[in-house]
Short mmCIF file of C-alpha atoms and ligand atoms in Angstrom, two decimals:
data_model
loop_
_atom_site.label_atom_id
_atom_site.label_comp_id
_atom_site.label_asym_id
_atom_site.label_seq_id
_atom_site.Cartn_x
_atom_site.Cartn_y
_atom_site.Cartn_z
CA MET A 1 -42.56 174.05 104.75
CA THR A 2 -39.08 173.55 106.16
CA TRP A 3 -37.70 170.19 107.01
CA ASP A 4 -35.01 170.02 109.63
CA TRP A 5 -33.64 166.60 110.36
CA LYS A 6 -32.31 167.62 113.76
CA THR A 7 -35.52 169.02 115.15
CA GLY A 8 -38.08 167.41 112.90
CA LEU A 9 -40.44 169.29 110.69
CA ARG A 10 -40.98 173.00 111.26
CA GLY A 11 -44.12 174.52 109.91
CA GLY A 12 -45.54 171.23 108.76
CA GLU A 13 -46.40 167.69 109.69
CA LEU A 14 -44.22 164.64 109.34
CA PRO A 15 -45.25 162.57 106.33
CA ASP A 16 -47.36 159.76 107.75
CA PHE A 17 -44.81 157.07 106.93
CA ILE A 18 -42.12 158.68 109.11
CA GLU A 19 -42.04 158.19 112.88
CA ARG A 20 -39.77 159.80 115.43
CA ASN A 21 -37.78 158.23 118.30
CA VAL A 22 -38.52 154.62 117.38
CA ASP A 23 -37.49 151.58 119.44
CA LEU A 24 -35.44 149.32 117.17
CA ALA A 25 -35.00 146.32 119.51
CA ALA A 26 -38.17 144.57 118.36
CA ARG A 27 -37.22 145.22 114.73
CA THR A 28 -34.02 143.19 115.07
CA THR A 29 -33.52 139.52 115.90
CA LEU A 30 -30.74 140.01 118.51
CA ALA A 31 -33.15 142.21 120.52
CA LEU A 32 -30.48 144.66 121.72
CA PRO A 33 -31.65 148.07 122.89
CA GLY A 34 -31.43 151.08 120.58
CA ARG A 35 -33.67 153.81 119.20
CA ALA A 36 -33.74 155.60 115.85
CA ALA A 37 -34.26 159.37 115.72
CA PHE A 38 -36.44 158.81 112.63
CA LEU A 39 -37.84 155.73 110.95
CA ALA A 40 -39.55 155.70 107.56
CA THR A 41 -41.57 152.62 106.67
CA ILE A 42 -41.10 152.33 102.91
CA ARG A 43 -43.94 150.55 101.12
CA SER A 44 -43.35 151.95 97.63
CA THR A 45 -40.69 153.55 95.46
CA ALA A 46 -42.92 156.65 95.36
CA GLN A 47 -42.25 157.10 99.08
CA LEU A 48 -38.49 156.94 98.45
CA LEU A 49 -38.89 159.68 95.85
CA GLN A 50 -40.99 161.74 98.26
CA LEU A 51 -38.31 161.34 100.91
CA ALA A 52 -35.57 162.35 98.46
CA GLN A 53 -37.52 165.50 97.49
CA LEU A 54 -38.07 166.35 101.14
CA THR A 55 -34.35 166.04 101.82
CA GLN A 56 -33.46 168.12 98.75
CA ARG A 57 -35.77 170.92 99.90
CA THR A 58 -34.01 171.21 103.26
CA GLY A 59 -30.57 171.92 101.82
CA GLY A 60 -27.67 171.18 104.15
CA ASP A 61 -26.40 167.73 105.00
CA PRO A 62 -28.90 164.90 104.69
CA PRO A 63 -29.27 162.77 107.81
CA ARG A 64 -27.32 159.54 108.21
CA ARG A 65 -29.35 156.73 106.77
CA PHE A 66 -29.56 153.06 107.45
CA VAL A 67 -31.48 150.61 105.28
CA LEU A 68 -33.21 147.98 107.42
CA GLY A 69 -34.87 144.73 106.45
CA ALA A 70 -35.89 142.29 109.16
CA GLY A 71 -32.84 143.17 111.28
CA SER A 72 -31.60 139.58 111.31
CA ASN A 73 -27.96 140.43 110.60
CA LEU A 74 -27.64 143.49 112.77
CA VAL A 75 -25.94 144.42 116.06
CA LEU A 76 -27.34 147.58 117.62
CA THR A 77 -24.61 149.25 119.64
CA GLY A 78 -26.86 152.06 120.91
CA ASP A 79 -29.12 154.79 119.58
CA PHE A 80 -29.00 155.88 115.93
CA ASP A 81 -29.20 159.63 115.39
CA GLY A 82 -30.42 159.41 111.82
CA LEU A 83 -33.08 158.01 109.54
CA VAL A 84 -33.80 154.30 109.32
CA LEU A 85 -35.41 153.20 106.08
CA GLN A 86 -37.47 150.15 106.96
CA MET A 87 -37.96 148.42 103.63
CA ALA A 88 -41.50 147.03 103.43
CA ILE A 89 -42.11 146.98 99.67
CA ALA A 90 -44.35 143.98 98.92
CA GLY A 91 -45.10 141.98 95.80
CA ARG A 92 -43.92 138.87 93.99
CA GLN A 93 -44.63 137.80 90.44
CA LEU A 94 -43.40 135.97 87.38
CA VAL A 95 -42.05 138.70 85.10
CA GLY A 96 -40.65 136.62 82.26
CA GLU A 97 -38.88 133.47 81.17
CA ASP A 98 -36.28 132.25 78.71
CA ALA A 99 -35.24 128.80 77.53
CA GLU A 100 -33.35 128.10 80.76
CA SER A 101 -35.19 129.91 83.50
CA TRP A 102 -38.24 131.48 85.08
CA HIS A 103 -37.79 135.12 86.03
CA VAL A 104 -39.45 135.95 89.33
CA ARG A 105 -39.43 139.43 90.87
CA ALA A 106 -40.05 140.15 94.55
CA GLY A 107 -40.25 143.37 96.54
CA ALA A 108 -37.48 144.12 99.04
CA GLY A 109 -39.82 143.84 102.01
CA GLU A 110 -41.06 140.32 101.26
CA ASN A 111 -40.14 137.70 103.85
CA TRP A 112 -37.37 135.51 102.43
CA HIS A 113 -38.64 132.13 103.58
CA GLN A 114 -42.18 132.88 102.39
CA LEU A 115 -40.77 133.71 98.96
CA VAL A 116 -38.91 130.39 98.87
CA ASN A 117 -42.09 128.51 99.83
CA TRP A 118 -44.16 130.38 97.27
CA THR A 119 -41.74 129.70 94.40
CA LEU A 120 -41.69 126.00 95.29
CA ALA A 121 -45.49 125.90 95.42
CA GLN A 122 -45.61 127.47 91.94
CA GLY A 123 -43.33 124.72 90.62
CA TRP A 124 -40.27 126.97 90.24
CA PRO A 125 -37.43 125.28 92.10
CA GLY A 126 -33.99 126.72 92.76
CA LEU A 127 -34.13 128.45 96.12
CA GLU A 128 -34.85 125.37 98.28
CA ASN A 129 -31.35 125.15 99.81
CA LEU A 130 -31.91 128.65 101.23
CA SER A 131 -35.11 127.70 103.11
CA LEU A 132 -35.75 129.15 106.57
CA ILE A 133 -33.07 131.85 106.39
CA PRO A 134 -34.46 134.75 108.44
CA GLY A 135 -34.74 138.15 106.80
CA THR A 136 -36.15 139.92 103.77
CA VAL A 137 -35.71 139.64 100.01
CA GLY A 138 -33.99 143.05 99.83
CA ALA A 139 -31.37 142.06 102.39
CA ALA A 140 -30.53 138.73 100.74
CA PRO A 141 -28.13 140.15 98.12
CA VAL A 142 -26.42 142.55 100.54
CA GLN A 143 -24.57 139.77 102.29
CA ASN A 144 -25.18 137.22 99.51
CA ILE A 145 -26.96 134.79 101.81
CA GLY A 146 -25.78 131.23 101.43
CA ALA A 147 -26.42 127.83 102.92
CA TYR A 148 -26.09 124.11 102.12
CA GLY A 149 -24.09 124.58 98.95
CA LEU A 150 -25.92 127.53 97.36
CA GLU A 151 -25.44 131.31 97.42
CA VAL A 152 -28.29 133.58 96.38
CA ALA A 153 -26.03 135.34 93.84
CA GLU A 154 -26.23 132.19 91.70
CA ARG A 155 -29.99 132.73 91.30
CA ILE A 156 -30.09 136.51 90.74
CA LEU A 157 -30.86 137.99 87.33
CA SER A 158 -30.95 141.66 88.37
CA LEU A 159 -31.68 144.06 91.23
CA ASP A 160 -33.48 147.39 91.23
CA VAL A 161 -31.90 149.93 93.56
CA CYS A 162 -33.03 153.40 94.48
CA ASP A 163 -30.65 156.29 95.10
CA THR A 164 -32.16 157.57 98.33
CA LEU A 165 -30.93 161.13 97.75
CA THR A 166 -32.40 161.55 94.26
CA GLY A 167 -35.14 158.91 94.16
CA GLU A 168 -33.64 157.58 90.92
CA ILE A 169 -33.98 153.87 90.24
CA SER A 170 -31.44 151.81 88.36
CA ARG A 171 -31.09 148.15 87.48
CA LEU A 172 -27.93 146.26 88.42
CA THR A 173 -26.65 142.98 87.00
CA PRO A 174 -24.99 140.33 89.19
CA ALA A 175 -21.61 141.45 87.76
CA ASP A 176 -22.32 145.02 88.96
CA CYS A 177 -22.99 143.63 92.44
CA ARG A 178 -19.51 142.03 92.79
CA PHE A 179 -20.79 139.17 94.87
CA GLY A 180 -18.42 137.17 97.05
CA TYR A 181 -18.72 134.91 100.07
CA ARG A 182 -21.14 136.79 102.38
CA ASP A 183 -20.19 139.92 100.46
CA SER A 184 -21.37 142.34 97.77
CA LEU A 185 -20.87 145.87 96.51
CA PHE A 186 -23.45 147.00 99.05
CA LYS A 187 -21.07 146.04 101.84
CA GLN A 188 -17.80 146.89 100.05
CA GLN A 189 -18.74 150.49 99.34
CA GLY A 190 -20.60 151.12 102.54
CA TRP A 191 -23.80 151.68 100.58
CA HIS A 192 -25.79 149.73 103.05
CA LEU A 193 -24.40 151.54 106.07
CA GLU A 194 -24.59 154.94 104.50
CA GLY A 195 -28.03 154.13 103.18
CA ARG A 196 -27.24 155.82 99.91
CA ARG A 197 -28.79 153.03 97.87
CA ALA A 198 -31.74 150.90 98.87
CA ILE A 199 -32.56 147.67 97.06
CA VAL A 200 -36.23 147.91 96.11
CA SER A 201 -36.71 144.59 94.32
CA VAL A 202 -34.79 141.50 93.27
CA THR A 203 -35.39 139.46 90.13
CA PHE A 204 -34.44 135.80 90.38
CA ARG A 205 -33.55 133.37 87.64
CA LEU A 206 -34.96 129.96 88.60
CA PRO A 207 -33.77 127.01 86.52
CA LYS A 208 -36.21 125.13 84.26
CA VAL A 209 -33.78 122.22 84.14
CA TRP A 210 -33.29 121.71 87.82
CA ARG A 211 -30.50 119.79 89.54
CA ALA A 212 -30.60 118.82 93.21
CA LEU A 213 -27.73 120.29 95.27
CA THR A 214 -27.24 117.74 98.03
CA ALA A 215 -23.46 117.54 98.47
CA TYR A 216 -23.35 119.50 101.75
CA ALA A 217 -22.57 116.96 104.50
CA ASP A 218 -25.40 117.80 106.92
CA LEU A 219 -27.95 117.95 104.12
CA ALA A 220 -26.86 114.65 102.55
CA THR A 221 -27.08 112.95 105.96
CA GLU A 222 -30.56 114.35 106.59
CA ILE A 223 -31.86 113.25 103.17
CA ASP A 224 -30.51 109.74 103.83
CA ARG A 225 -32.14 109.76 107.25
CA GLN A 226 -35.47 110.61 105.66
CA GLY A 227 -34.99 107.61 103.35
CA VAL A 228 -35.32 109.66 100.14
CA ARG A 229 -33.30 108.44 97.14
CA HIS A 230 -34.00 111.15 94.55
CA PRO A 231 -35.29 114.19 96.43
CA ASP A 232 -37.34 116.82 94.66
CA ALA A 233 -36.98 120.50 95.51
CA ARG A 234 -39.67 120.41 98.22
CA GLN A 235 -38.05 117.42 99.88
CA ILE A 236 -34.72 119.25 99.89
CA ALA A 237 -36.45 122.25 101.47
CA SER A 238 -37.87 119.95 104.20
CA ALA A 239 -34.44 118.47 104.88
CA VAL A 240 -32.82 121.93 105.06
CA ILE A 241 -35.54 123.06 107.46
CA ALA A 242 -34.98 119.99 109.66
CA VAL A 243 -31.20 120.58 109.83
CA ARG A 244 -31.62 124.27 110.58
CA ARG A 245 -34.22 123.63 113.30
CA ARG A 246 -31.89 121.12 114.94
CA LYS A 247 -28.81 123.32 114.98
CA LEU A 248 -29.83 126.95 114.80
CA PRO A 249 -31.82 128.81 117.46
CA ASP A 250 -35.18 130.31 116.45
CA PRO A 251 -34.69 134.08 116.91
CA ALA A 252 -38.25 134.34 118.28
CA ALA A 253 -37.24 132.09 121.20
CA VAL A 254 -33.50 132.81 121.59
CA PRO A 255 -32.48 136.17 120.10
CA ASN A 256 -29.53 135.84 117.68
CA ALA A 257 -28.22 137.06 114.33
CA GLY A 258 -27.24 133.73 112.76
CA SER A 259 -23.55 133.04 112.21
CA PHE A 260 -21.66 135.71 114.07
CA PHE A 261 -18.34 135.33 112.21
CA HIS A 262 -17.38 134.55 108.64
CA ASN A 263 -15.74 131.21 108.06
CA PRO A 264 -12.11 132.35 107.71
CA VAL A 265 -10.27 131.77 104.45
CA VAL A 266 -6.57 131.02 105.01
CA SER A 267 -3.57 130.03 102.90
CA ALA A 268 -3.15 126.38 101.91
CA ALA A 269 0.11 126.32 103.89
CA LEU A 270 -1.54 127.46 107.14
CA ALA A 271 -4.46 125.04 106.65
CA GLN A 272 -1.99 122.20 106.10
CA ALA A 273 0.05 123.10 109.18
CA LEU A 274 -3.10 123.29 111.33
CA ALA A 275 -4.43 119.98 109.97
CA GLU A 276 -1.19 118.26 110.99
CA ARG A 277 -1.70 119.44 114.57
CA TYR A 278 -5.49 119.03 114.57
CA PRO A 279 -6.47 116.12 112.31
CA THR A 280 -10.24 116.70 112.69
CA LEU A 281 -10.02 120.31 111.41
CA PRO A 282 -12.75 120.79 108.75
CA ARG A 283 -11.25 122.23 105.55
CA TYR A 284 -13.03 123.50 102.43
CA PRO A 285 -10.56 124.07 99.55
CA GLN A 286 -11.47 127.11 97.42
CA ALA A 287 -11.11 127.53 93.66
CA ASP A 288 -8.12 129.89 94.09
CA GLY A 289 -6.13 127.43 96.22
CA ALA A 290 -6.96 129.05 99.58
CA VAL A 291 -8.80 127.02 102.22
CA LYS A 292 -11.94 127.96 104.12
CA LEU A 293 -12.03 126.79 107.74
CA ALA A 294 -15.07 126.29 109.97
CA ALA A 295 -15.27 129.14 112.47
CA GLY A 296 -17.74 127.09 114.57
CA TRP A 297 -15.18 124.32 114.96
CA LEU A 298 -12.39 126.79 115.87
CA ILE A 299 -14.65 128.43 118.47
CA GLU A 300 -15.71 125.10 119.96
CA GLN A 301 -12.09 123.93 120.20
CA SER A 302 -11.22 127.22 121.90
CA GLY A 303 -13.67 126.39 124.67
CA TRP A 304 -16.40 128.87 123.86
CA LYS A 305 -19.26 126.60 122.73
CA GLY A 306 -22.15 127.07 125.15
CA ARG A 307 -20.14 129.55 127.23
CA ASN A 308 -21.52 132.93 128.34
CA LEU A 309 -19.98 136.31 129.05
CA GLY A 310 -22.40 138.72 130.67
CA ARG A 311 -25.85 138.23 129.21
CA VAL A 312 -24.62 136.83 125.89
CA GLY A 313 -23.10 133.51 124.90
CA MET A 314 -22.06 131.22 122.07
CA TYR A 315 -24.91 128.80 121.34
CA GLU A 316 -24.59 125.29 122.75
CA LYS A 317 -25.63 123.51 119.51
CA GLN A 318 -23.71 125.73 117.05
CA ALA A 319 -20.75 127.66 118.44
CA LEU A 320 -20.78 130.13 115.54
CA VAL A 321 -24.07 131.67 116.68
CA LEU A 322 -23.94 134.37 119.33
CA VAL A 323 -27.12 134.48 121.42
CA ASN A 324 -28.69 137.06 123.71
CA ARG A 325 -29.57 135.24 126.93
CA GLY A 326 -31.92 138.09 127.87
CA GLY A 327 -31.58 141.82 128.39
CA ALA A 328 -28.10 142.16 126.83
CA HIS A 329 -26.65 145.44 125.50
CA GLY A 330 -24.54 145.94 122.40
CA ALA A 331 -21.42 146.45 124.53
CA GLU A 332 -21.76 142.90 125.89
CA VAL A 333 -21.93 141.54 122.35
CA ILE A 334 -18.75 143.41 121.44
CA ALA A 335 -16.99 142.15 124.60
CA LEU A 336 -17.90 138.52 123.84
CA ALA A 337 -16.94 138.82 120.17
CA ASP A 338 -13.56 140.24 121.21
CA ALA A 339 -13.00 137.43 123.75
CA VAL A 340 -13.86 134.73 121.20
CA ARG A 341 -11.64 136.30 118.55
CA ALA A 342 -8.74 136.51 121.01
CA ALA A 343 -9.15 132.86 122.03
CA VAL A 344 -9.19 131.64 118.41
CA ARG A 345 -6.24 133.88 117.51
CA GLU A 346 -4.19 132.62 120.43
CA ARG A 347 -4.90 128.97 119.85
CA PHE A 348 -4.90 128.76 116.04
CA GLY A 349 -3.31 131.99 114.78
CA VAL A 350 -6.51 132.60 112.77
CA GLU A 351 -8.34 135.94 112.70
CA LEU A 352 -12.15 135.85 112.79
CA THR A 353 -14.15 138.72 111.35
CA PRO A 354 -17.69 139.47 112.51
CA GLU A 355 -20.38 138.80 109.95
CA PRO A 356 -23.31 141.05 110.98
CA VAL A 357 -23.51 144.78 110.42
CA PHE A 358 -22.88 146.98 113.50
CA LEU A 359 -25.01 150.09 113.88
N1 LIG B 1 -18.71 122.77 113.79
C1 LIG B 1 -18.21 122.40 115.02
N2 LIG B 1 -18.74 122.97 116.12
C2 LIG B 1 -19.74 123.87 116.07
C3 LIG B 1 -20.24 124.27 114.82
C4 LIG B 1 -19.72 123.71 113.69
O1 LIG B 1 -17.31 121.58 115.11
O2 LIG B 1 -20.16 124.33 117.14
C5 LIG B 1 -18.20 122.13 112.57
C6 LIG B 1 -19.24 121.19 111.96
O3 LIG B 1 -19.19 119.92 112.56
C7 LIG B 1 -18.85 121.16 110.51
C8 LIG B 1 -18.31 122.56 110.27
O4 LIG B 1 -17.97 123.09 111.56
O5 LIG B 1 -17.78 120.25 110.30
C9 LIG B 1 -19.30 123.47 109.57
O6 LIG B 1 -20.49 123.59 110.37
P1 LIG B 1 -21.94 123.82 109.73
O7 LIG B 1 -22.17 122.81 108.66
O8 LIG B 1 -22.90 123.88 110.85
O9 LIG B 1 -21.85 125.19 108.99
P2 LIG B 1 -21.07 126.56 109.34
O10 LIG B 1 -19.85 126.63 108.47
O11 LIG B 1 -20.90 126.69 110.80
C10 LIG B 1 -22.21 127.94 107.43
C11 LIG B 1 -22.91 129.25 107.30
C12 LIG B 1 -24.34 129.12 107.79
C13 LIG B 1 -25.04 128.07 106.96
C14 LIG B 1 -24.29 126.75 107.09
C15 LIG B 1 -24.83 125.69 106.17
C16 LIG B 1 -21.22 130.98 107.45
C17 LIG B 1 -20.65 132.09 108.28
N3 LIG B 1 -22.21 130.29 108.03
O12 LIG B 1 -22.14 127.64 108.83
O13 LIG B 1 -24.99 130.37 107.60
O14 LIG B 1 -26.38 127.88 107.37
O15 LIG B 1 -22.90 126.94 106.71
O16 LIG B 1 -24.49 125.99 104.86
O17 LIG B 1 -20.80 130.79 106.33
C18 LIG B 1 -25.54 132.46 108.61
O18 LIG B 1 -24.83 132.99 107.77
O19 LIG B 1 -26.15 133.12 109.48
C19 LIG B 1 -25.64 131.00 108.63
C20 LIG B 1 -26.34 130.34 109.58
#
């Protein structure tokens, strides 16, 4: 049996978990057009090993790979002439505990929000501030998802990753992952894009002595509004869900990829100078003295909130979210992102960087 990634399999059948010429639009939340030459739906680590052995047998260069979760942080710029690994490994269980925490492991393909709900229902709090974030468990560490005062890195005990060329599995600690704001080793070293390593499961550390994180302005306001004095984890989850539903578009109704830019981190001097000219500028001082600004505010002030270019636009209730108004192509997304970046640069001298992955 010879496997040729350009022409498919010669002298044999495709393994049943690999499809050819697959439409990716419906597998992403921005719903941009694009097809993958091959797509493997990965339901077990055994399939990753099988795939690695298949690739080894062919000799020559392995195909380009891209590891896909729910496609909620992805901009398709066209067709992908390679192999998409759609991570669909299921499973979630308590795997241990220590004096401080419950240890809960979940497969990379589990839906993130369902995991949060399930942990809360089991009486293991700690992920409630991250309720309703679209996507999968395996994608959460890649960009270190964060919201309402919590980043997922703070709740991770370890990750299991598979080398997609050898099938070998190794366990990484949070220190190995070099987490930062919307950042990790998987982005820094291009692992995600090159598909060299796929996260197969994540083990969380959920605190036995739990403390409510309610300092984030929108969340505090919502909890007050609901008339709750000492919210428990499920009440915090409800408040987070209410805030998100109010501000962020549901990808099923209005295709989008969440925040389209990082919140820029600038020097204290620049933040101070801008605040003198624009007194309402939101500023979030960082531990190292730098200051994080609100990209949504900068975009709104630059006149782009609710404004369209082609078939895409910046969302009317949250200017940081780029939305597909229907039938858009990747090139339109790039054109709008460039226009918004130029407007913010011109007005504030601040450079925005896109947050999703471009394929
Ligand atoms: N703002 C505006 N106009 C806008 C949007 C925001 O003036 O159109 C102002 C707000 O009034 C507020 C500040 O900007 O003063 C921050 O806004 P918000 O609280 O809505 O949060 P964000 O900084 O825009 C970040 C994350 C979100 C996360 C929220 C809540 C990034 C890139 N985005 O948004 O994450 O849900 O905080 O923690 O860090 C995502 O990554 O996809 C995402 C939605």
